[in-house]
Amino acid sequence: MSLNPDQPIKFSPTHRLQWEEAQQKFVILYPEGLVELNQSSAEILKCCDGTLALAQIIATLEEKFATRGLADDITAFLEVALHNGWIAQ
Amino acid sequence: MAGLHNNMTTLTPPRWLLAELTYACPLQCPYCSNPVDYAHYKTELSTDDWKRVLTQARQMGAVQLGLSGGEPLTRQDLPELVQHARALGYYSNLITSGYGMTEAKIIELKAAGLDHIQVSIQASNQQLNDHIAGTESFVHKKQVAHWVKQHGYPMVLCVVLHRDNIGQMADILAMAEELGADYLELANTQYYGWAHLNRDLLLPTKAQFEQAEAIAQAYKEKVAGKMKIYYVVPDFYEDRPKACMNGWGSTFLTIAPDGTALPCHSARQLPGLDCPNVNDYSIAEIWNDSKAFNFFRGDDWMKEPCRSCDEKAKDFGGCRCQAYLLTGDLYATDPVCSKSTQRGVIRQAIESAQQCVGSGTEKPLVFRNNKNSKALSSPI
Ligand code: SF4
Ligand code: SF4
């Protein structure tokens, strides 16, 4: 199981991404579990809206943070996210 | 140094709230984790009380919500409570036997905002399931599992393991896959409450454990990416205890049907805790200031060998309820630990269960029902 660069990426319908006021963090919620996210992971996952594919997500974030060279980090994180079932294609 | 650290034990907010909505249950599992004297607690919180509890706990940071019991479906206000929980931002889980569930209810709960449903099944075949549950329920449970999937919930199947069903491991795994479970919880019986009473009849042999675990681990790889398997280990055959509640008063908050707040769902049986009730205090007062929630916070309370053990931050000295139940001392090292001087009680329990197998002297299982609860305990 690995990312298909041509397919749009969506956040898993059986998980929930949510801002937690008490922790000042985004978290992923799923049966029996909770993962706290750092800011960059949360930014990447927020782009997984079911319309953008990998290259578009990278472009969106590079533009948003006015930077270059995020491709490797974003790809690596999304591979992990896919493996954990947080995202789907 | 250790002393300094103790005094600075920081208070963390609750993350998981287990709302035991009722002790009423149409099933009679002989390993039920409800207290043996449950039949004496007749009062139940009102809908408004539960809403207040949910609101207050959420404000403190609780986000995972378990709606359990007993059988939570016996509460008519369940959809209303689910809706309240959803509006507050909880991730809510209905922990049910499936008994009394209809497809209409599944749809109603989904619309109210329920996030997932955990259905328990007692065995992989009808005869054993219905025997252990004390109620005919197998066929309906499978139907409920199908509805859960069909209506887009993540489906968690939970099977409690003991001597009579652990040999079915391969069939249980196949059943879970066939039902399309997203998560399978294989929970070896924890010997408190009713399971403690029935231990001689429930505790499997070490060979049974090892065989079942090997089958489950192999299957884990086979279904990787499709079904997640949570395997709750049987600590009688381990040499280190479980990390009790991720640290006492650190993460988990249980509210019993009558509003008693418990640091763990078995804590009711520990003497001297004076567990507070949500009718008298706010969740913040209970969590931060009550005697019960501060009782085993940090490690000042520990005795040797835990006190000077370099693993104490890992397992917190083990389960307090198990220590009390098996040694009579709630401050003792969990006797499961190989460093405990009382490890002998675990050996005895294993031997006693062993002798019971096929000895012809077996007492029957004590099923969890009102009649047995009343007969086994005196009024409170
Ligand atoms: S363990 Fe069995 S008897 Fe106890 S509440 Fe659950 S379904 Fe009911
Ligand atoms: S002695 Fe106590 S702290 Fe050390 S491993 Fe055993 S139970 Fe844990």
XYZ file of C-alpha atoms and ligand atoms in Angstrom:
485
model
C 0.000 0.000 0.000
C 1.550 3.274 -1.064
C 0.430 6.662 -2.307
C -0.795 7.065 -5.827
C 0.448 10.519 -6.914
C -2.405 10.962 -9.390
C -5.301 10.260 -7.050
C -6.834 12.899 -4.802
C -6.307 12.295 -1.081
C -9.085 12.480 1.451
C -9.119 12.331 5.191
C -10.467 8.989 6.428
C -14.239 8.982 6.902
C -13.840 6.749 9.961
C -11.408 9.093 11.735
C -11.928 12.636 12.921
C -9.507 15.564 12.783
C -10.302 18.114 15.455
C -8.867 21.141 17.227
C -8.569 20.608 20.976
C -8.833 23.816 22.920
C -7.587 22.280 26.195
C -4.411 21.012 24.533
C -4.043 23.769 21.953
C -3.443 21.061 19.395
C -5.075 19.245 16.522
C -5.811 15.603 17.302
C -6.935 12.580 15.294
C -9.699 10.611 16.961
C -10.568 7.008 16.153
C -11.895 3.964 18.007
C -9.896 3.521 21.219
C -7.336 6.067 20.165
C -6.127 9.616 19.961
C -3.071 11.030 18.245
C -1.798 14.522 18.987
C -0.467 16.322 15.954
C 2.228 18.938 15.614
C 1.404 21.976 13.568
C 2.940 20.877 10.290
C 1.245 17.466 10.338
C -2.076 19.156 11.007
C -1.538 21.579 8.099
C -0.871 18.683 5.735
C -3.926 16.732 6.854
C -6.162 19.759 6.506
C -5.293 19.742 2.801
C -6.590 16.174 2.432
C -10.058 17.267 1.385
C -10.668 14.711 -1.343
C -9.962 17.120 -4.207
C -6.180 17.615 -4.113
C -3.578 15.073 -5.211
C -0.039 14.918 -3.842
C 1.575 17.567 -6.104
C -1.260 20.008 -5.471
C -1.007 19.540 -1.718
C 2.711 20.274 -1.869
C 2.117 23.368 -4.015
C -0.641 24.607 -1.703
C 1.514 24.330 1.399
C 4.627 25.795 -0.227
C 2.575 28.766 -1.275
C 0.880 29.116 2.105
C 4.175 29.140 3.969
C 6.090 30.959 1.223
C 8.745 28.291 1.056
C 10.222 25.576 -1.186
C 11.494 22.040 -0.809
C 8.666 20.574 1.266
C 8.014 17.697 -1.145
C 10.025 15.013 0.621
C 8.697 15.766 4.106
C 5.094 15.967 2.974
C 5.322 12.781 0.944
C 6.936 10.894 3.799
C 4.296 12.058 6.258
C 1.432 11.156 3.934
C 2.855 7.667 3.439
C 2.772 7.210 7.210
C -0.730 8.674 7.380
C -1.914 6.253 4.701
C -0.330 3.332 6.494
C -2.096 4.351 9.730
C -5.427 4.665 7.967
C -5.749 8.431 8.621
C -6.141 9.176 4.919
C -7.509 7.305 1.931
C -7.521 7.648 -1.844
C 15.633 13.158 43.845
C 12.632 10.863 43.646
C 10.987 12.776 46.469
C 11.468 16.051 44.697
C 9.881 14.631 41.594
C 6.879 13.339 43.562
C 5.968 16.705 44.898
C 6.027 18.100 41.428
C 3.751 15.434 39.939
C 1.851 17.575 37.523
C -1.867 17.258 37.263
C -2.946 16.234 33.777
C -6.534 16.680 32.587
C -8.845 13.715 31.976
C -8.816 12.519 28.366
C -11.191 9.547 28.505
C -14.579 9.588 30.102
C -16.340 6.282 30.655
C -20.012 6.916 31.310
C -21.592 3.816 32.790
C -25.155 4.843 32.090
C -26.863 1.952 33.846
C -26.230 -1.375 35.542
C -29.300 -2.846 33.846
C -28.377 -5.532 31.330
C -30.337 -8.344 29.707
C -27.177 -10.442 29.476
C -25.439 -12.297 32.298
C -21.758 -12.668 31.372
C -19.924 -14.408 34.207
C -16.867 -12.124 33.727
C -18.807 -8.852 33.828
C -16.707 -5.987 35.155
C -19.606 -4.414 37.039
C -19.339 -4.733 40.828
C -20.676 -7.962 42.286
C -23.048 -5.943 44.480
C -24.371 -3.853 41.565
C -28.005 -4.798 42.281
C -27.917 -2.675 45.419
C -27.184 0.516 43.478
C -30.579 1.328 42.141
C -30.455 5.054 41.525
C -29.444 6.336 38.114
C -28.423 9.849 37.129
C -31.037 11.821 35.234
C -30.590 13.025 31.668
C -29.739 16.523 32.902
C -27.165 15.173 35.352
C -25.422 13.276 32.557
C -25.444 16.341 30.329
C -23.842 18.389 33.084
C -21.183 15.711 33.634
C -20.410 15.572 29.908
C -20.148 19.347 29.681
C -17.898 19.702 32.718
C -15.573 16.850 31.743
C -15.276 18.211 28.191
C -14.327 21.628 29.536
C -11.477 19.983 31.404
C -10.196 18.276 28.241
C -11.926 14.886 28.038
C -12.440 13.957 24.383
C -12.872 10.184 24.125
C -16.247 9.148 25.480
C -17.332 5.581 26.191
C -21.050 5.054 26.711
C -21.333 1.775 28.513
C -23.117 -0.017 31.313
C -24.646 -2.554 31.857
C -26.353 -2.254 28.529
C -26.513 1.449 27.579
C -29.335 0.780 25.102
C -31.688 0.326 28.046
C -31.445 4.116 28.610
C -34.209 5.763 26.609
C -32.323 9.077 26.557
C -29.293 7.604 24.771
C -29.791 9.542 21.486
C -30.232 12.769 23.437
C -27.009 12.176 25.361
C -25.167 11.281 22.151
C -26.351 14.497 20.552
C -25.190 16.525 23.532
C -21.807 14.779 23.439
C -21.400 15.437 19.716
C -22.187 19.122 20.112
C -19.467 19.329 22.765
C -16.912 17.709 20.428
C -16.562 14.292 22.030
C -15.597 11.272 19.991
C -18.233 8.919 21.263
C -18.258 5.154 21.404
C -21.237 3.001 22.246
C -20.142 -0.142 24.058
C -22.996 -2.572 23.619
C -23.938 -6.217 23.711
C -26.176 -5.471 20.739
C -29.171 -6.751 22.673
C -32.177 -4.558 21.947
C -30.468 -2.801 19.017
C -32.560 -2.184 15.924
C -31.591 -0.785 12.543
C -33.775 2.256 13.216
C -31.834 2.937 16.406
C -28.525 2.649 14.569
C -29.718 5.248 12.084
C -31.052 7.492 14.846
C -27.776 7.325 16.772
C -25.772 8.086 13.641
C -27.872 11.168 13.015
C -27.354 12.180 16.646
C -23.588 12.068 16.051
C -22.389 8.744 17.433
C -18.890 7.986 16.126
C -18.527 4.273 16.555
C -20.107 1.172 17.971
C -18.361 -1.635 19.772
C -20.307 -4.868 19.719
C -19.336 -7.700 22.028
C -19.615 -11.298 20.934
C -19.024 -14.076 23.434
C -17.838 -16.826 21.107
C -17.617 -17.853 17.457
C -20.609 -20.166 17.602
C -24.160 -19.806 18.755
C -24.189 -22.461 21.439
C -21.257 -21.130 23.429
C -22.151 -17.481 22.857
C -25.659 -17.975 24.172
C -24.446 -20.057 27.101
C -21.874 -17.466 28.248
C -24.206 -14.519 27.675
C -26.882 -16.382 29.613
C -29.283 -15.213 26.907
C -30.028 -16.177 23.334
C -28.248 -13.461 21.412
C -25.735 -14.769 18.859
C -27.754 -14.434 15.668
C -28.907 -10.938 16.552
C -25.378 -9.784 17.436
C -24.158 -10.755 13.982
C -27.072 -8.882 12.454
C -26.173 -5.805 14.516
C -22.557 -6.042 13.345
C -23.786 -5.983 9.727
C -25.954 -2.914 10.349
C -23.084 -1.108 12.046
C -20.941 -1.603 8.940
C -23.732 -0.854 6.541
C -24.409 2.527 8.136
C -20.817 3.670 7.889
C -19.596 3.370 11.446
C -16.145 2.009 12.147
C -16.963 -1.413 13.573
C -15.223 -2.675 16.646
C -15.828 -6.260 17.607
C -14.935 -7.219 21.138
C -14.440 -10.755 22.345
C -13.559 -11.451 25.967
C -11.315 -14.506 26.155
C -11.417 -17.252 28.772
C -10.962 -20.985 29.052
C -14.133 -21.944 27.179
C -13.622 -19.814 24.074
C -9.874 -19.241 23.810
C -9.556 -22.479 21.824
C -11.803 -20.913 19.173
C -9.230 -18.247 18.331
C -8.924 -19.194 14.666
C -12.718 -19.214 14.253
C -13.112 -15.934 16.130
C -10.625 -14.249 13.811
C -12.351 -15.648 10.732
C -15.719 -14.480 12.058
C -14.391 -10.956 12.649
C -12.996 -10.790 9.133
C -16.202 -12.121 7.640
C -18.233 -9.516 9.547
C -15.918 -6.804 8.209
C -14.698 -5.598 11.601
C -12.352 -2.615 11.340
C -11.010 -3.311 14.804
C -11.011 -6.526 16.769
C -10.458 -6.328 20.472
C -9.348 -9.626 21.924
C -9.500 -9.008 25.632
C -8.288 -11.691 27.948
C -10.506 -11.683 31.011
C -9.274 -9.439 33.802
C -10.022 -11.111 37.087
C -12.004 -8.545 39.073
C -15.684 -8.409 39.920
C -17.628 -11.359 38.571
C -14.574 -12.814 36.853
C -12.809 -13.029 40.212
C -15.682 -15.158 41.521
C -15.540 -17.434 38.497
C -11.794 -17.551 38.107
C -11.347 -21.294 38.570
C -13.669 -21.847 35.639
C -12.458 -19.041 33.401
C -8.686 -18.926 33.673
C -7.114 -20.734 30.703
C -3.914 -22.725 30.963
C -0.610 -21.223 29.906
C -0.501 -23.552 26.889
C -3.939 -22.325 25.774
C -2.806 -18.703 26.116
C 0.348 -19.179 24.147
C -1.341 -21.040 21.367
C -4.115 -18.459 21.043
C -1.687 -15.564 21.084
C 0.465 -17.127 18.371
C -2.594 -17.578 16.147
C -3.714 -13.983 16.758
C -0.255 -12.530 16.065
C 0.051 -14.417 12.794
C -3.401 -13.205 11.744
C -2.453 -9.633 12.592
C 0.028 -9.679 9.733
C -2.420 -11.310 7.384
C -5.045 -8.589 7.872
C -2.668 -5.617 8.231
C -4.227 -2.523 6.684
C -7.717 -4.044 6.806
C -8.444 -4.931 10.408
C -6.597 -3.719 13.472
C -6.264 -6.242 16.241
C -5.916 -5.074 19.827
C -4.755 -7.913 22.015
C -5.232 -7.336 25.740
C -2.721 -9.600 27.445
C -3.567 -11.931 30.271
C -1.402 -10.587 33.025
C -1.443 -13.738 35.184
C 1.047 -15.232 32.749
C 3.249 -12.137 32.481
C 6.021 -11.161 34.856
C 5.189 -7.456 34.873
C 1.804 -5.947 35.686
C -0.299 -3.649 33.526
C 0.280 0.079 33.763
C -2.780 0.805 35.862
C -5.059 3.307 34.099
C -2.025 4.936 32.468
C -1.339 6.312 35.953
C -4.016 6.831 38.594
C -6.005 10.008 38.074
C -3.950 10.893 34.998
C -6.147 10.057 32.029
C -9.311 8.089 32.869
C -12.496 9.132 34.582
C -15.347 6.692 35.112
C -18.787 7.758 36.258
C -20.940 4.928 37.639
C -24.718 4.844 37.038
C -25.488 6.482 40.391
C -23.028 9.323 39.778
C -20.098 7.970 41.769
C -16.839 9.110 40.167
C -14.206 6.390 39.967
C -10.520 6.594 39.010
C -10.959 3.129 37.460
C -14.125 1.142 36.896
C -13.246 -1.388 39.613
C -12.244 1.212 42.216
C -15.569 0.920 43.969
C -14.320 -2.188 45.751
C -11.276 -0.463 47.294
C -11.888 0.492 50.937
C -11.265 3.994 52.241
C -11.333 5.853 48.932
C -14.576 7.699 49.657
C -15.301 8.078 45.958
C -17.127 11.359 45.378
C -20.463 11.748 43.608
C -21.222 14.161 40.771
C -24.368 15.179 42.636
C -22.165 16.778 45.299
C -19.146 18.084 43.395
C -18.157 19.400 39.984
C -15.906 17.289 37.773
C -13.082 19.787 38.331
C -13.368 19.441 42.116
C -13.516 15.666 41.800
C -10.555 15.404 39.443
C -8.315 17.954 41.119
C -9.126 17.795 44.811
C -10.934 14.618 45.831
C -9.302 12.094 48.105
C -10.100 9.232 45.717
C -8.443 10.766 42.654
C -5.353 11.792 44.619
C -5.036 8.482 46.451
C -2.493 6.821 44.160
C -1.325 9.841 42.161
C 2.435 10.012 41.857
C 4.448 7.405 43.765
C 4.575 8.597 47.374
C 2.142 5.868 48.369
C 4.328 3.013 47.122
C 5.901 0.337 49.269
C 8.969 -1.730 48.480
C 9.874 -3.228 46.062
C 8.059 -0.650 43.897
C 9.326 2.390 45.805
C 12.936 1.904 44.778
C 12.233 0.110 41.500
C 13.516 1.687 38.293
C 10.408 0.530 36.417
C 7.881 2.367 38.556
C 7.315 5.112 36.011
C 6.434 2.421 33.476
C 3.776 0.396 35.309
C 3.016 2.489 38.425
C 3.273 -0.621 40.605
C 0.479 -2.330 38.698
C -3.249 -2.596 39.322
C -4.467 -1.401 42.733
C -7.648 -3.458 42.549
C -5.716 -6.622 41.750
C -3.241 -5.931 44.573
C -6.108 -5.498 47.018
C -8.160 -8.423 45.786
C -5.262 -10.862 45.893
C -3.140 -9.657 48.815
C -5.621 -7.757 50.969
C -3.298 -4.723 50.863
C -4.163 -1.926 48.469
C -0.638 -0.466 48.668
C 1.099 -3.749 47.829
C 3.035 -4.399 44.642
C 0.715 -6.012 42.100
C 1.379 -9.735 42.784
C 1.663 -10.376 39.045
C 5.113 -8.732 39.210
C 7.963 -11.219 39.545
C 9.586 -8.835 42.040
C 6.586 -9.145 44.368
C 7.136 -11.306 47.437
C 3.524 -12.415 47.006
C 3.794 -13.806 43.483
C 2.767 -17.118 45.104
C -0.903 -16.092 45.111
C -0.857 -15.964 41.318
C 0.785 -19.393 41.162
C -1.895 -20.737 43.475
C -4.670 -19.214 41.388
C -3.246 -20.852 38.266
C -2.896 -24.222 40.016
C -6.360 -24.038 41.481
C -7.869 -23.327 38.059
C -5.806 -26.138 36.581
C -7.070 -28.658 39.104
C -10.591 -27.598 38.373
C -10.299 -28.589 34.696
C -12.144 -31.823 34.154
C -11.937 -32.740 37.843
C -15.657 -33.382 37.979
C -15.786 -31.193 41.080
C -16.424 -28.016 39.110
C -18.868 -25.607 40.648
C -21.168 -24.066 38.046
C -20.442 -20.574 36.668
C -22.019 -17.791 38.688
C -23.889 -15.685 36.163
C -24.189 -11.933 36.526
C -27.805 -11.219 37.374
C -29.827 -9.491 40.064
C -30.575 -12.670 41.965
C -26.906 -13.638 42.282
C -25.843 -10.076 43.005
C -28.258 -9.843 45.912
C -27.388 -13.296 47.219
C -23.647 -12.538 47.131
C -23.653 -9.164 48.838
C -25.312 -7.420 51.691
C -27.223 -4.180 51.186
C -25.052 -1.071 51.222
S -20.272 -7.878 30.449
Fe -22.140 -8.940 29.817
S -23.463 -8.828 31.622
Fe -21.845 -7.297 31.943
S -22.727 -5.431 31.162
Fe -21.567 -6.359 29.483
S -23.074 -7.575 28.351
Fe -23.985 -7.088 30.337
S 8.374 -3.824 41.566
Fe 6.612 -2.484 41.306
S 7.307 -0.802 40.012
Fe 8.833 -2.465 39.840
S 8.212 -3.644 38.038
Fe 7.242 -4.624 39.822
S 5.228 -3.642 39.996
Fe 6.453 -2.355 38.638
